[in-house]
Coordinates of C-alpha atoms and ligand atoms in Angstrom, one line a residue:
M266 CA 28.2 18.1 -23.2
L267 CA 25.5 18.2 -20.6
A268 CA 26.8 21.3 -19.0
R269 CA 27.6 23.0 -22.2
S270 CA 26.5 26.2 -20.8
R271 CA 25.5 27.4 -17.4
F272 CA 22.1 28.1 -18.7
M273 CA 21.7 24.4 -19.7
L274 CA 22.8 23.4 -16.3
V275 CA 20.4 25.7 -14.6
L276 CA 17.7 24.3 -16.9
M277 CA 18.5 20.8 -15.9
V278 CA 18.6 21.4 -12.2
G279 CA 15.2 23.0 -12.4
A280 CA 13.7 20.3 -14.5
L281 CA 14.5 17.7 -12.0
L282 CA 12.7 19.8 -9.5
A283 CA 9.8 20.1 -11.7
V284 CA 9.5 16.5 -12.2
L285 CA 9.7 15.5 -8.7
S286 CA 6.1 15.6 -8.0
F287 CA 4.0 13.5 -10.2
S288 CA 2.2 11.8 -7.4
L289 CA 0.3 13.8 -4.8
Q290 CA 1.0 10.9 -2.5
Y291 CA 4.7 11.5 -2.5
L292 CA 6.7 14.7 -2.5
H293 CA 5.3 18.1 -2.5
L294 CA 8.2 20.0 -1.8
I295 CA 10.9 21.2 -4.0
P296 CA 11.7 24.8 -4.7
T297 CA 14.3 26.3 -6.7
N298 CA 15.3 29.6 -8.1
P299 CA 17.4 29.1 -11.2
V300 CA 19.3 32.4 -10.8
A301 CA 20.2 31.7 -7.3
E302 CA 21.2 28.2 -8.1
Q303 CA 23.5 29.5 -10.7
R304 CA 25.3 31.6 -8.1
S305 CA 25.6 28.9 -5.6
L306 CA 28.4 26.9 -6.9
G307 CA 29.2 24.9 -3.8
K308 CA 31.4 22.0 -4.9
S309 CA 29.4 19.0 -5.7
R310 CA 28.6 16.7 -2.9
K311 CA 28.4 13.0 -3.4
R312 CA 26.2 12.2 -6.3
V313 CA 24.2 9.1 -6.7
N314 CA 25.0 8.7 -10.3
P315 CA 28.6 9.7 -10.8
V316 CA 28.1 9.8 -14.6
L317 CA 25.8 12.7 -14.4
H318 CA 26.8 16.3 -13.7
T319 CA 30.0 15.5 -11.8
D320 CA 30.9 19.1 -11.6
A321 CA 27.4 20.4 -11.3
P322 CA 26.7 22.9 -8.5
A323 CA 25.2 21.5 -5.3
P324 CA 22.4 23.9 -4.4
D325 CA 21.9 24.5 -0.8
P326 CA 18.8 22.5 0.1
I327 CA 17.9 24.6 3.0
R328 CA 18.2 28.0 1.3
D329 CA 16.1 26.6 -1.6
T330 CA 13.5 25.5 0.8
H331 CA 13.0 29.1 1.9
K332 CA 12.0 30.0 -1.6
Y333 CA 9.6 27.1 -1.8
C334 CA 7.8 28.5 1.3
N335 CA 7.1 31.8 -0.6
Y336 CA 6.8 34.0 2.5
P337 CA 4.2 36.6 1.9
N338 CA 6.1 39.4 3.6
L339 CA 7.9 40.3 0.4
T340 CA 6.4 42.6 -2.2
E341 CA 5.2 40.8 -5.3
H342 CA 7.0 41.8 -8.5
G343 CA 6.6 40.6 -12.0
W344 CA 6.6 41.3 -15.7
E345 CA 3.0 40.4 -16.4
G346 CA 1.3 42.9 -18.6
H347 CA 4.4 44.3 -20.1
S348 CA 4.6 44.7 -23.9
P349 CA 5.8 47.0 -26.6
A350 CA 3.8 50.2 -26.9
D351 CA 0.5 50.0 -28.8
Y352 CA 0.1 46.3 -28.4
R353 CA -3.3 45.3 -27.1
L354 CA -3.9 42.7 -24.4
L355 CA -6.7 40.4 -25.6
S356 CA -6.7 37.6 -23.0
V357 CA -4.9 36.0 -20.1
H358 CA -5.0 32.4 -19.0
V359 CA -3.5 31.6 -15.6
M360 CA -2.9 28.5 -13.6
I361 CA -2.1 28.8 -9.9
R362 CA -0.9 26.3 -7.4
H363 CA -2.7 26.5 -4.1
G364 CA -1.1 28.5 -1.3
D365 CA 0.6 27.3 1.9
R366 CA -1.2 24.3 3.5
F367 CA -1.2 22.1 6.5
P368 CA 0.6 18.7 5.9
L369 CA -1.2 15.9 4.2
Y370 CA 0.6 13.3 6.4
S371 CA 1.5 13.2 10.0
I372 CA 4.7 11.8 11.4
P373 CA 3.9 8.9 13.8
K374 CA 4.4 9.5 17.5
T375 CA 4.9 13.2 17.1
K376 CA 2.6 16.2 17.7
K377 CA 1.3 17.9 14.6
P378 CA 2.5 21.4 13.9
A379 CA 0.5 23.9 15.9
I380 CA -1.0 26.1 13.3
D381 CA -4.3 28.0 13.5
C382 CA -6.4 27.9 10.4
L383 CA -9.0 30.4 11.5
L384 CA -8.5 33.6 9.5
S385 CA -7.9 36.8 11.4
E386 CA -6.7 40.1 10.0
K387 CA -5.0 40.7 13.4
R388 CA -2.6 37.8 12.9
N389 CA 0.5 37.8 10.7
P390 CA 0.8 37.4 7.9
S391 CA -2.1 39.6 7.0
H392 CA -3.3 41.7 4.1
P393 CA -5.3 44.9 3.6
L394 CA -8.0 42.9 1.8
L395 CA -8.2 40.0 4.3
A396 CA -11.1 41.3 6.4
S397 CA -13.3 42.2 3.4
F398 CA -12.4 38.9 1.8
I399 CA -13.7 37.0 4.8
S400 CA -17.0 38.9 4.8
H401 CA -17.4 38.6 1.0
M402 CA -17.1 34.8 1.3
A403 CA -20.2 34.8 3.5
L404 CA -22.2 35.8 0.4
S405 CA -20.9 32.9 -1.7
G406 CA -24.5 31.5 -2.0
R407 CA -25.1 34.1 -4.6
G408 CA -22.5 32.6 -6.9
H409 CA -23.0 29.7 -9.4
W410 CA -21.2 26.5 -8.4
D411 CA -20.9 23.1 -9.9
T412 CA -23.0 21.0 -7.5
S413 CA -20.0 19.0 -6.5
L414 CA -18.4 22.1 -5.0
V415 CA -21.3 23.3 -3.0
S416 CA -20.4 21.4 0.1
L417 CA -16.8 22.7 0.3
P418 CA -16.0 25.4 2.8
R419 CA -15.3 28.8 1.2
L420 CA -12.7 29.6 3.9
P421 CA -10.3 27.8 6.1
N422 CA -12.1 27.7 9.4
H423 CA -10.5 25.4 12.1
S424 CA -8.6 26.5 15.1
T425 CA -6.4 23.5 14.6
C426 CA -5.8 23.0 10.9
E427 CA -7.1 19.9 9.3
M428 CA -4.8 17.8 7.1
G429 CA -4.2 19.6 3.8
E430 CA -6.1 22.7 4.9
L431 CA -5.1 26.1 3.4
T432 CA -3.5 28.3 6.1
Q433 CA -3.8 32.1 6.5
T434 CA -0.4 32.3 4.8
G435 CA -1.9 30.5 1.8
V436 CA -4.8 32.9 1.6
V437 CA -2.6 36.0 1.9
Q438 CA -0.3 34.6 -0.8
H439 CA -3.2 34.5 -3.3
L440 CA -4.7 37.8 -2.3
K441 CA -1.3 39.2 -3.2
N442 CA -1.1 37.3 -6.5
G443 CA -4.6 38.6 -7.4
D444 CA -3.8 42.1 -6.5
H445 CA -0.6 42.0 -8.4
L446 CA -2.3 40.8 -11.6
R447 CA -5.1 43.4 -11.0
Q448 CA -2.5 46.1 -11.3
A449 CA -0.9 44.4 -14.4
Y450 CA -4.0 43.5 -16.3
I451 CA -7.0 45.5 -15.2
K452 CA -5.5 48.8 -14.1
R453 CA -3.0 49.0 -16.9
H454 CA -4.8 47.2 -19.7
N455 CA -8.5 47.2 -18.9
L456 CA -8.7 43.5 -19.5
L457 CA -12.0 43.4 -17.6
T458 CA -14.0 46.6 -17.3
A459 CA -16.3 47.3 -14.4
D460 CA -19.2 45.9 -16.4
W461 CA -17.5 42.6 -17.2
S462 CA -19.9 39.9 -18.4
P463 CA -20.2 36.4 -16.9
Q464 CA -18.8 34.9 -20.1
Q465 CA -15.6 36.9 -19.8
L466 CA -14.4 35.2 -16.6
W467 CA -13.7 31.4 -16.5
V468 CA -12.9 29.9 -13.1
E469 CA -12.1 26.2 -12.5
T470 CA -10.7 24.3 -9.6
T471 CA -10.1 20.8 -8.4
G472 CA -12.5 19.5 -5.8
K473 CA -10.2 20.2 -2.8
S474 CA -10.9 23.0 -0.4
R475 CA -7.4 24.3 -0.6
T476 CA -7.6 24.9 -4.4
L477 CA -11.1 26.3 -4.2
Q478 CA -10.2 28.7 -1.4
S479 CA -6.9 29.7 -3.1
G480 CA -8.9 30.5 -6.3
L481 CA -11.4 32.6 -4.4
A482 CA -8.6 34.5 -2.6
F483 CA -6.8 35.1 -5.9
L484 CA -10.1 36.3 -7.5
F485 CA -10.8 38.6 -4.6
G486 CA -7.4 40.2 -5.0
F487 CA -7.9 40.4 -8.8
L488 CA -11.5 41.7 -8.6
P489 CA -12.1 43.0 -5.1
H490 CA -15.7 42.7 -4.0
F491 CA -16.6 41.0 -7.3
D492 CA -20.3 40.6 -8.1
W493 CA -21.1 37.0 -7.0
S494 CA -24.1 36.7 -9.4
R495 CA -21.7 37.0 -12.4
L496 CA -19.4 34.2 -11.2
T497 CA -19.5 30.6 -12.0
V498 CA -17.0 28.2 -10.4
R499 CA -16.5 24.9 -12.2
Q500 CA -14.8 21.7 -11.0
Q501 CA -12.1 19.8 -12.8
W502 CA -12.2 16.1 -11.7
S503 CA -8.6 15.5 -12.6
T504 CA -5.6 17.3 -11.2
L505 CA -4.4 17.4 -14.8
F506 CA -7.4 19.6 -15.9
C507 CA -7.9 17.2 -18.7
G508 CA -11.7 17.6 -18.9
S509 CA -13.2 15.0 -21.2
S510 CA -9.8 14.0 -22.7
C511 CA -8.3 12.2 -19.7
D512 CA -8.2 8.8 -21.2
C513 CA -4.6 8.2 -22.2
P514 CA -3.1 4.7 -21.4
A515 CA 0.4 5.6 -22.6
R516 CA 0.5 8.5 -20.1
N517 CA -0.1 6.1 -17.2
R518 CA 2.6 3.8 -18.5
Y519 CA 5.2 6.6 -18.7
L520 CA 4.2 7.5 -15.1
E521 CA 4.7 4.0 -13.9
Q522 CA 8.1 3.8 -15.6
E523 CA 9.1 7.1 -13.9
Q524 CA 7.9 5.8 -10.5
R525 CA 10.1 2.7 -10.9
R526 CA 13.1 4.9 -11.8
Q527 CA 12.4 7.0 -8.7
Y528 CA 12.1 4.0 -6.4
R529 CA 15.4 2.6 -7.6
Q530 CA 17.1 6.0 -7.2
R531 CA 15.8 6.4 -3.7
T532 CA 16.7 2.9 -2.5
A533 CA 20.3 3.3 -3.9
D534 CA 20.9 6.4 -1.7
T535 CA 22.6 5.0 1.3
E536 CA 22.8 8.3 3.1
L537 CA 19.0 8.7 2.8
E538 CA 18.4 5.2 4.0
H539 CA 20.7 5.8 7.0
T540 CA 18.8 9.0 7.8
Y541 CA 15.5 7.3 7.8
V542 CA 16.8 4.7 10.2
T543 CA 18.2 7.4 12.5
M544 CA 14.9 9.3 12.5
A545 CA 12.9 6.2 13.1
K546 CA 15.0 5.3 16.1
T547 CA 14.7 8.8 17.4
L548 CA 10.9 8.5 17.4
G549 CA 10.8 4.8 18.3
V550 CA 8.9 3.7 15.3
A551 CA 9.7 1.2 12.5
T552 CA 11.7 2.6 9.6
K553 CA 9.1 1.4 7.2
T554 CA 6.4 3.2 9.1
L555 CA 8.3 6.4 9.1
R556 CA 9.1 6.2 5.4
A557 CA 5.5 5.6 4.6
A558 CA 4.5 8.7 6.5
N559 CA 6.4 10.8 4.0
P560 CA 8.0 12.8 6.9
V561 CA 9.4 15.6 4.6
D562 CA 5.9 16.8 4.0
A563 CA 5.3 17.6 7.6
L564 CA 8.8 18.8 8.2
L565 CA 8.3 21.3 5.4
C566 CA 5.4 22.7 7.2
H567 CA 7.4 23.1 10.4
F568 CA 10.1 24.7 8.4
C569 CA 8.0 27.2 6.5
H570 CA 6.2 28.3 9.7
G571 CA 9.4 28.7 11.7
L572 CA 8.4 25.9 14.1
S573 CA 11.0 23.7 15.7
F574 CA 11.1 20.2 14.4
P575 CA 8.9 17.6 16.2
C576 CA 10.1 15.4 19.0
S577 CA 9.0 11.9 20.1
S578 CA 5.8 12.2 22.0
T579 CA 6.4 8.9 23.9
Q580 CA 8.9 10.8 26.0
T581 CA 7.5 11.6 29.4
T582 CA 8.5 15.2 29.0
S583 CA 7.3 17.9 31.2
N584 CA 8.6 20.9 29.3
A585 CA 11.9 20.8 27.5
P586 CA 12.2 17.5 25.5
D587 CA 15.5 15.7 25.3
E588 CA 17.3 17.0 22.2
D589 CA 18.1 13.4 21.2
A590 CA 14.4 12.7 20.9
C591 CA 13.8 15.3 18.3
L592 CA 14.1 15.4 14.5
K593 CA 16.8 17.7 13.2
I594 CA 17.5 20.0 10.4
Q595 CA 20.3 17.8 9.3
H596 CA 17.8 15.0 8.7
F597 CA 15.6 17.3 6.7
A598 CA 18.6 18.5 4.7
V599 CA 19.5 15.0 3.6
I600 CA 16.0 14.2 2.4
R601 CA 15.9 17.5 0.5
R602 CA 19.3 16.8 -1.0
Q603 CA 18.2 13.4 -2.2
Q604 CA 15.1 15.0 -3.7
K605 CA 17.3 17.3 -5.7
N606 CA 19.5 14.4 -6.9
D607 CA 16.4 12.6 -7.9
E608 CA 15.3 15.6 -10.0
L609 CA 18.6 15.7 -11.8
E610 CA 18.4 12.0 -12.6
R611 CA 14.8 12.4 -13.6
L612 CA 15.6 15.0 -16.2
E613 CA 18.4 13.0 -17.5
A614 CA 16.2 9.9 -17.9
G615 CA 13.7 11.9 -19.9
I616 CA 10.7 9.7 -19.0
Y617 CA 8.9 12.4 -17.1
R618 CA 9.0 14.8 -20.1
Q619 CA 7.2 12.1 -22.1
Y620 CA 4.6 11.7 -19.4
A621 CA 4.3 15.5 -19.1
V622 CA 3.6 16.1 -22.8
L623 CA 0.6 13.7 -22.5
A624 CA -0.5 15.1 -19.1
A625 CA -0.3 18.7 -20.2
H626 CA -1.8 18.5 -23.6
P627 CA -5.5 18.7 -22.8
Y628 CA -5.1 21.9 -20.7
L629 CA -2.7 23.5 -23.3
N630 CA -5.2 22.5 -26.1
R631 CA -8.0 24.2 -24.4
T632 CA -5.9 27.3 -23.8
A633 CA -4.8 27.3 -27.5
T634 CA -8.4 26.9 -28.6
R635 CA -9.6 29.8 -26.4
M636 CA -6.8 32.0 -27.7
E637 CA -7.5 31.2 -31.3
R638 CA -11.2 32.0 -30.8
I639 CA -10.4 35.3 -29.2
A640 CA -7.8 36.2 -31.8
R641 CA -10.3 35.5 -34.6
G642 CA -13.1 37.3 -32.8
S643 CA -10.9 40.4 -32.3
Q644 CA -11.1 40.9 -36.1
T645 CA -14.9 41.2 -35.9
R646 CA -15.0 42.8 -32.4
K647 CA -17.2 40.4 -30.5
G648 CA -15.4 40.6 -27.2
K649 CA -18.1 40.3 -24.6
E650 CA -18.8 36.6 -25.0
E651 CA -15.3 35.3 -24.8
A652 CA -13.4 34.3 -21.6
V653 CA -10.7 37.0 -21.6
F654 CA -9.5 35.8 -18.2
A655 CA -9.3 32.2 -17.3
L656 CA -8.2 30.9 -13.9
A657 CA -7.3 27.3 -13.1
S658 CA -6.7 26.7 -9.4
A659 CA -4.5 23.7 -9.2
H660 CA -1.8 21.6 -7.6
D661 CA 2.0 21.0 -8.0
V662 CA 1.1 17.9 -9.9
S663 CA -0.9 20.0 -12.3
M664 CA 1.7 22.6 -12.9
A665 CA 4.9 20.6 -13.0
P666 CA 3.9 18.7 -16.1
L667 CA 2.9 21.9 -17.8
L668 CA 6.3 23.4 -17.2
S669 CA 8.0 20.3 -18.4
A670 CA 5.9 20.0 -21.5
L671 CA 6.6 23.6 -22.4
G672 CA 10.4 23.0 -22.0
L673 CA 10.5 25.1 -18.9
E674 CA 11.9 22.6 -16.4
G675 CA 14.6 25.2 -15.5
A676 CA 11.9 27.4 -14.1
G677 CA 11.8 25.3 -10.9
F678 CA 9.4 23.2 -9.0
P679 CA 6.1 25.0 -8.3
K680 CA 6.4 26.7 -4.9
F681 CA 3.3 27.5 -2.8
A682 CA 1.0 29.9 -4.7
A683 CA 3.1 29.7 -7.9
R684 CA 1.5 31.2 -10.9
L685 CA 1.9 30.5 -14.6
A686 CA 0.3 33.0 -17.1
F687 CA -0.3 32.9 -20.8
E688 CA -1.0 36.3 -22.4
L689 CA -2.5 36.9 -25.8
W690 CA -1.4 40.2 -27.5
K691 CA -2.4 41.9 -30.7
S692 CA 0.1 44.2 -32.5
P693 CA -1.1 47.5 -33.9
E694 CA -3.0 47.4 -37.1
V695 CA -0.9 48.5 -40.0
K696 CA -3.5 49.9 -42.3
D697 CA -7.2 49.7 -41.7
K698 CA -8.6 50.3 -45.1
D699 CA -7.2 47.1 -46.5
R700 CA -9.2 45.1 -44.1
K701 CA -11.5 43.5 -46.6
S702 CA -8.6 41.9 -48.5
D703 CA -7.1 40.9 -45.2
R704 CA -9.9 38.4 -44.6
K705 CA -8.2 35.5 -46.2
E706 CA -7.6 32.5 -44.0
G707 CA -4.5 32.8 -41.8
K708 CA -4.4 36.5 -42.0
W709 CA -5.9 36.9 -38.5
L710 CA -2.9 35.1 -37.1
E711 CA -0.3 37.5 -38.3
N712 CA -0.6 40.1 -35.6
M713 CA -1.2 37.8 -32.7
F714 CA 1.4 37.1 -30.1
I715 CA 1.9 35.1 -26.9
R716 CA 3.9 35.6 -23.7
V717 CA 4.5 33.0 -21.0
L718 CA 5.3 34.1 -17.5
Y719 CA 6.1 32.0 -14.5
N720 CA 6.0 33.7 -11.1
G721 CA 6.3 37.0 -12.9
E722 CA 9.4 36.1 -14.9
D723 CA 9.1 36.3 -18.7
L724 CA 10.1 32.8 -20.0
T725 CA 8.6 33.1 -23.4
F726 CA 11.8 32.8 -25.2
E727 CA 12.8 29.8 -23.2
T728 CA 9.8 27.7 -24.1
A729 CA 10.2 24.9 -26.6
F730 CA 8.0 26.7 -29.1
C731 CA 9.8 30.1 -29.0
R732 CA 13.4 29.2 -28.1
D733 CA 14.5 29.7 -31.7
H734 CA 12.6 32.8 -32.3
N735 CA 15.1 35.7 -32.7
R736 CA 13.8 38.2 -30.3
H737 CA 15.6 41.0 -32.1
S738 CA 13.7 40.2 -35.3
A739 CA 11.0 42.5 -36.6
Q740 CA 8.6 40.8 -34.2
P741 CA 9.6 41.6 -30.6
L742 CA 7.1 39.0 -29.2
C743 CA 6.6 35.3 -29.9
P744 CA 4.0 34.6 -32.7
L745 CA 0.9 32.9 -31.5
G746 CA 1.2 30.6 -34.5
N747 CA 4.3 29.0 -32.9
F748 CA 2.3 28.0 -29.8
L749 CA -0.7 26.7 -31.8
S750 CA 1.4 24.4 -33.9
F751 CA 3.4 23.3 -30.9
V752 CA 0.2 22.3 -29.0
R753 CA -1.5 20.7 -32.0
K754 CA 1.5 18.7 -33.3
D755 CA 5.1 19.6 -32.5
M756 CA 4.9 18.8 -28.8
F757 CA 4.3 15.1 -29.7
N758 CA 7.7 14.8 -31.4
I759 CA 9.4 13.5 -28.2
V760 CA 6.9 10.6 -28.1
N761 CA 7.3 9.9 -31.8
A762 CA 3.7 10.9 -32.6
T763 CA 1.8 13.6 -34.3
S764 CA -1.3 13.8 -32.3
Y765 CA -2.6 13.2 -28.8
Q766 CA -4.8 10.3 -29.9
Q767 CA -1.9 8.6 -31.5
A768 CA 0.5 9.2 -28.7
C769 CA -1.9 8.0 -26.1
H770 CA -2.7 4.8 -27.7
Q771 CA 0.6 3.7 -29.0
T772 CA 2.7 1.1 -27.2
V773 CA 5.2 2.3 -24.7
L774 CA 8.3 0.2 -24.5
Ligands
NAG106 C1 9.9 37.2 5.9 O1 9.5 36.1 6.8 C2 10.4 35.1 6.9 C3 9.8 34.0 7.7 O2 9.0 34.5 8.8 C4 11.7 35.7 7.5 O3 12.6 34.6 7.7 C5 12.2 36.8 6.6 O4 13.3 37.4 7.2 C6 11.1 37.8 6.4 N1 11.7 38.7 5.4 C7 11.4 40.1 5.5 C8 12.0 40.9 4.4 O5 10.8 40.6 6.4
NAG107 C1 -16.4 29.1 11.1 O1 -16.8 28.1 12.0 C2 -17.5 28.6 13.1 C3 -17.7 27.5 14.1 O2 -18.0 26.3 13.5 C4 -18.9 29.1 12.6 O3 -19.7 29.6 13.7 C5 -18.6 30.2 11.6 O4 -19.8 30.7 11.0 C6 -17.7 29.8 10.5 N1 -17.3 30.9 9.7 C7 -17.3 30.8 8.4 C8 -16.9 32.1 7.7 O5 -17.6 29.8 7.8
NAG108 C1 -8.2 20.1 -28.9 O1 -9.0 21.2 -29.3 C2 -9.8 21.0 -30.4 C3 -10.5 22.3 -30.7 O2 -9.7 23.3 -31.1 C4 -10.7 19.8 -30.2 O3 -11.4 19.6 -31.4 C5 -9.9 18.6 -29.9 O4 -10.8 17.5 -29.6 C6 -9.0 18.8 -28.7 N1 -8.2 17.7 -28.4 C7 -8.0 17.2 -27.2 C8 -7.2 16.0 -27.2 O5 -8.4 17.7 -26.2
NAG109 C1 11.3 7.4 -31.1 O1 12.0 6.8 -32.2 C2 13.4 6.8 -32.0 C3 14.0 6.2 -33.3 O2 13.2 5.2 -33.9 C4 13.7 5.9 -30.8 O3 15.1 5.8 -30.7 C5 13.1 6.4 -29.6 O4 13.3 5.6 -28.5 C6 11.6 6.6 -29.8 N1 11.0 7.3 -28.6 C7 9.9 7.0 -28.0 C8 9.5 7.8 -26.9 O5 9.2 6.0 -28.4

């Protein structure tokens, strides 16, 4: 039943990935590409829970990790900005995950990865806009900033990266994202014209330098040499972008339940436990200490930067360290494999989805409200005061709940510099002279449509609110009304509620 189609299977694999990251403290690391996973039907390896997915594919944890890295040497492709002829693009709402970063944790008794966080267009990976981006950031004093953001550096600027610092790779990833969406939205659809007003652009970020800098790099690719005086950058205090609606006791209880499930899953994985013991011995530290250092975070950074895995620094090595004193790709593969198993089990348990609905609602609600205002305003042509482009520069723990709440778990865990876009479209007017009689309530909604794209892939018809829409019907796009009623009511079905207030304050078993 679970694997009733390959698509479902793919969905499930991805969902687990999506779920893996609710706590910034823990993992940060799971990529997947549903299409590739579908092809990679290696026979299943040992599963922690034999009841689940006994004949599910075993994705190759190493190959999947390459996708997570999101190497910026590939051309960016995507279906953003594509629509039937004559449809008009009214607004776009994008959430990005920050780009490649230095680890948040270091592995005890090892050297940190040697990565230079000073930007230089002479170093790879580079980008044609990198040099002008660097000089443009020097003028950031002309922009408007929430006061809490003023002290953050506008660029990575350390010859040895600091913990969590955005790398040059991360900057380039977002220059590319911005440039790609400039082609899709500005060149093709004039979403923002050269004289865009300050109200038309909404930019918000969490208070970390890596999200702030990622947002600025994206923006520079999107609007090269933008006029600082028209830009306001706002801070969101929560990684959930929940603004003034963050209070939600039930959400925290779902998260705690999920964390307990995860803990049980992890400690039941004997291969994983054995691997930690081996790694700890290799480095000469206590197993507990090693586990607490979340070694996979640092190993991912070595992996994505093509650096060899770290060796014990207590060795009195001159040059070549003893192989036996080094961490190995096999260790890394076991941890990654366990993370995937955990994702599968997480999807099956369903607790994360309940958490995700409550975590994602405030952001989705704000997006829905903006879209509705713009859609109504388009009848009376008041475009200049509305935020037709909104950017939220965020974390994996921001984006994963959004994907889960939308029913897009199969889209995969957010890789570095992942992007999620909501587009609002208006279909051609049928007849203009009946406009007066069209004014009745609800009429404005009839020719409004939404598209949802993740890393350039159009997933609109896989969302929970448009899965049942027949795309060969008279309406080739998904009606905005589906999204509005999903956000305002239907999304709470899975927590047996009809509103955010009710869902947040009810008892969780
Ligand atoms: C892109 O870079 C990665 C990592 O440096 C490398 O493994 C891969 O082969 C490169 N791909 C292309 C198409 O150059
Ligand atoms: C980077 O840091 C150096 C040394 O602290 C400083 O001189 C330089 O102005 C900084 N550059 C930027 C763009 O912040
Ligand atoms: C959702 O948006 C509406 C405005 O459309 C607002 O009145 C309401 O308070 C918002 N709810 C939450 C929970 O953010
Ligand atoms: C919702 O209600 C159903 C039926 O009463 C129950 O089985 C389910 O556990 C409830 N779900 C939640 C999240 O409370």
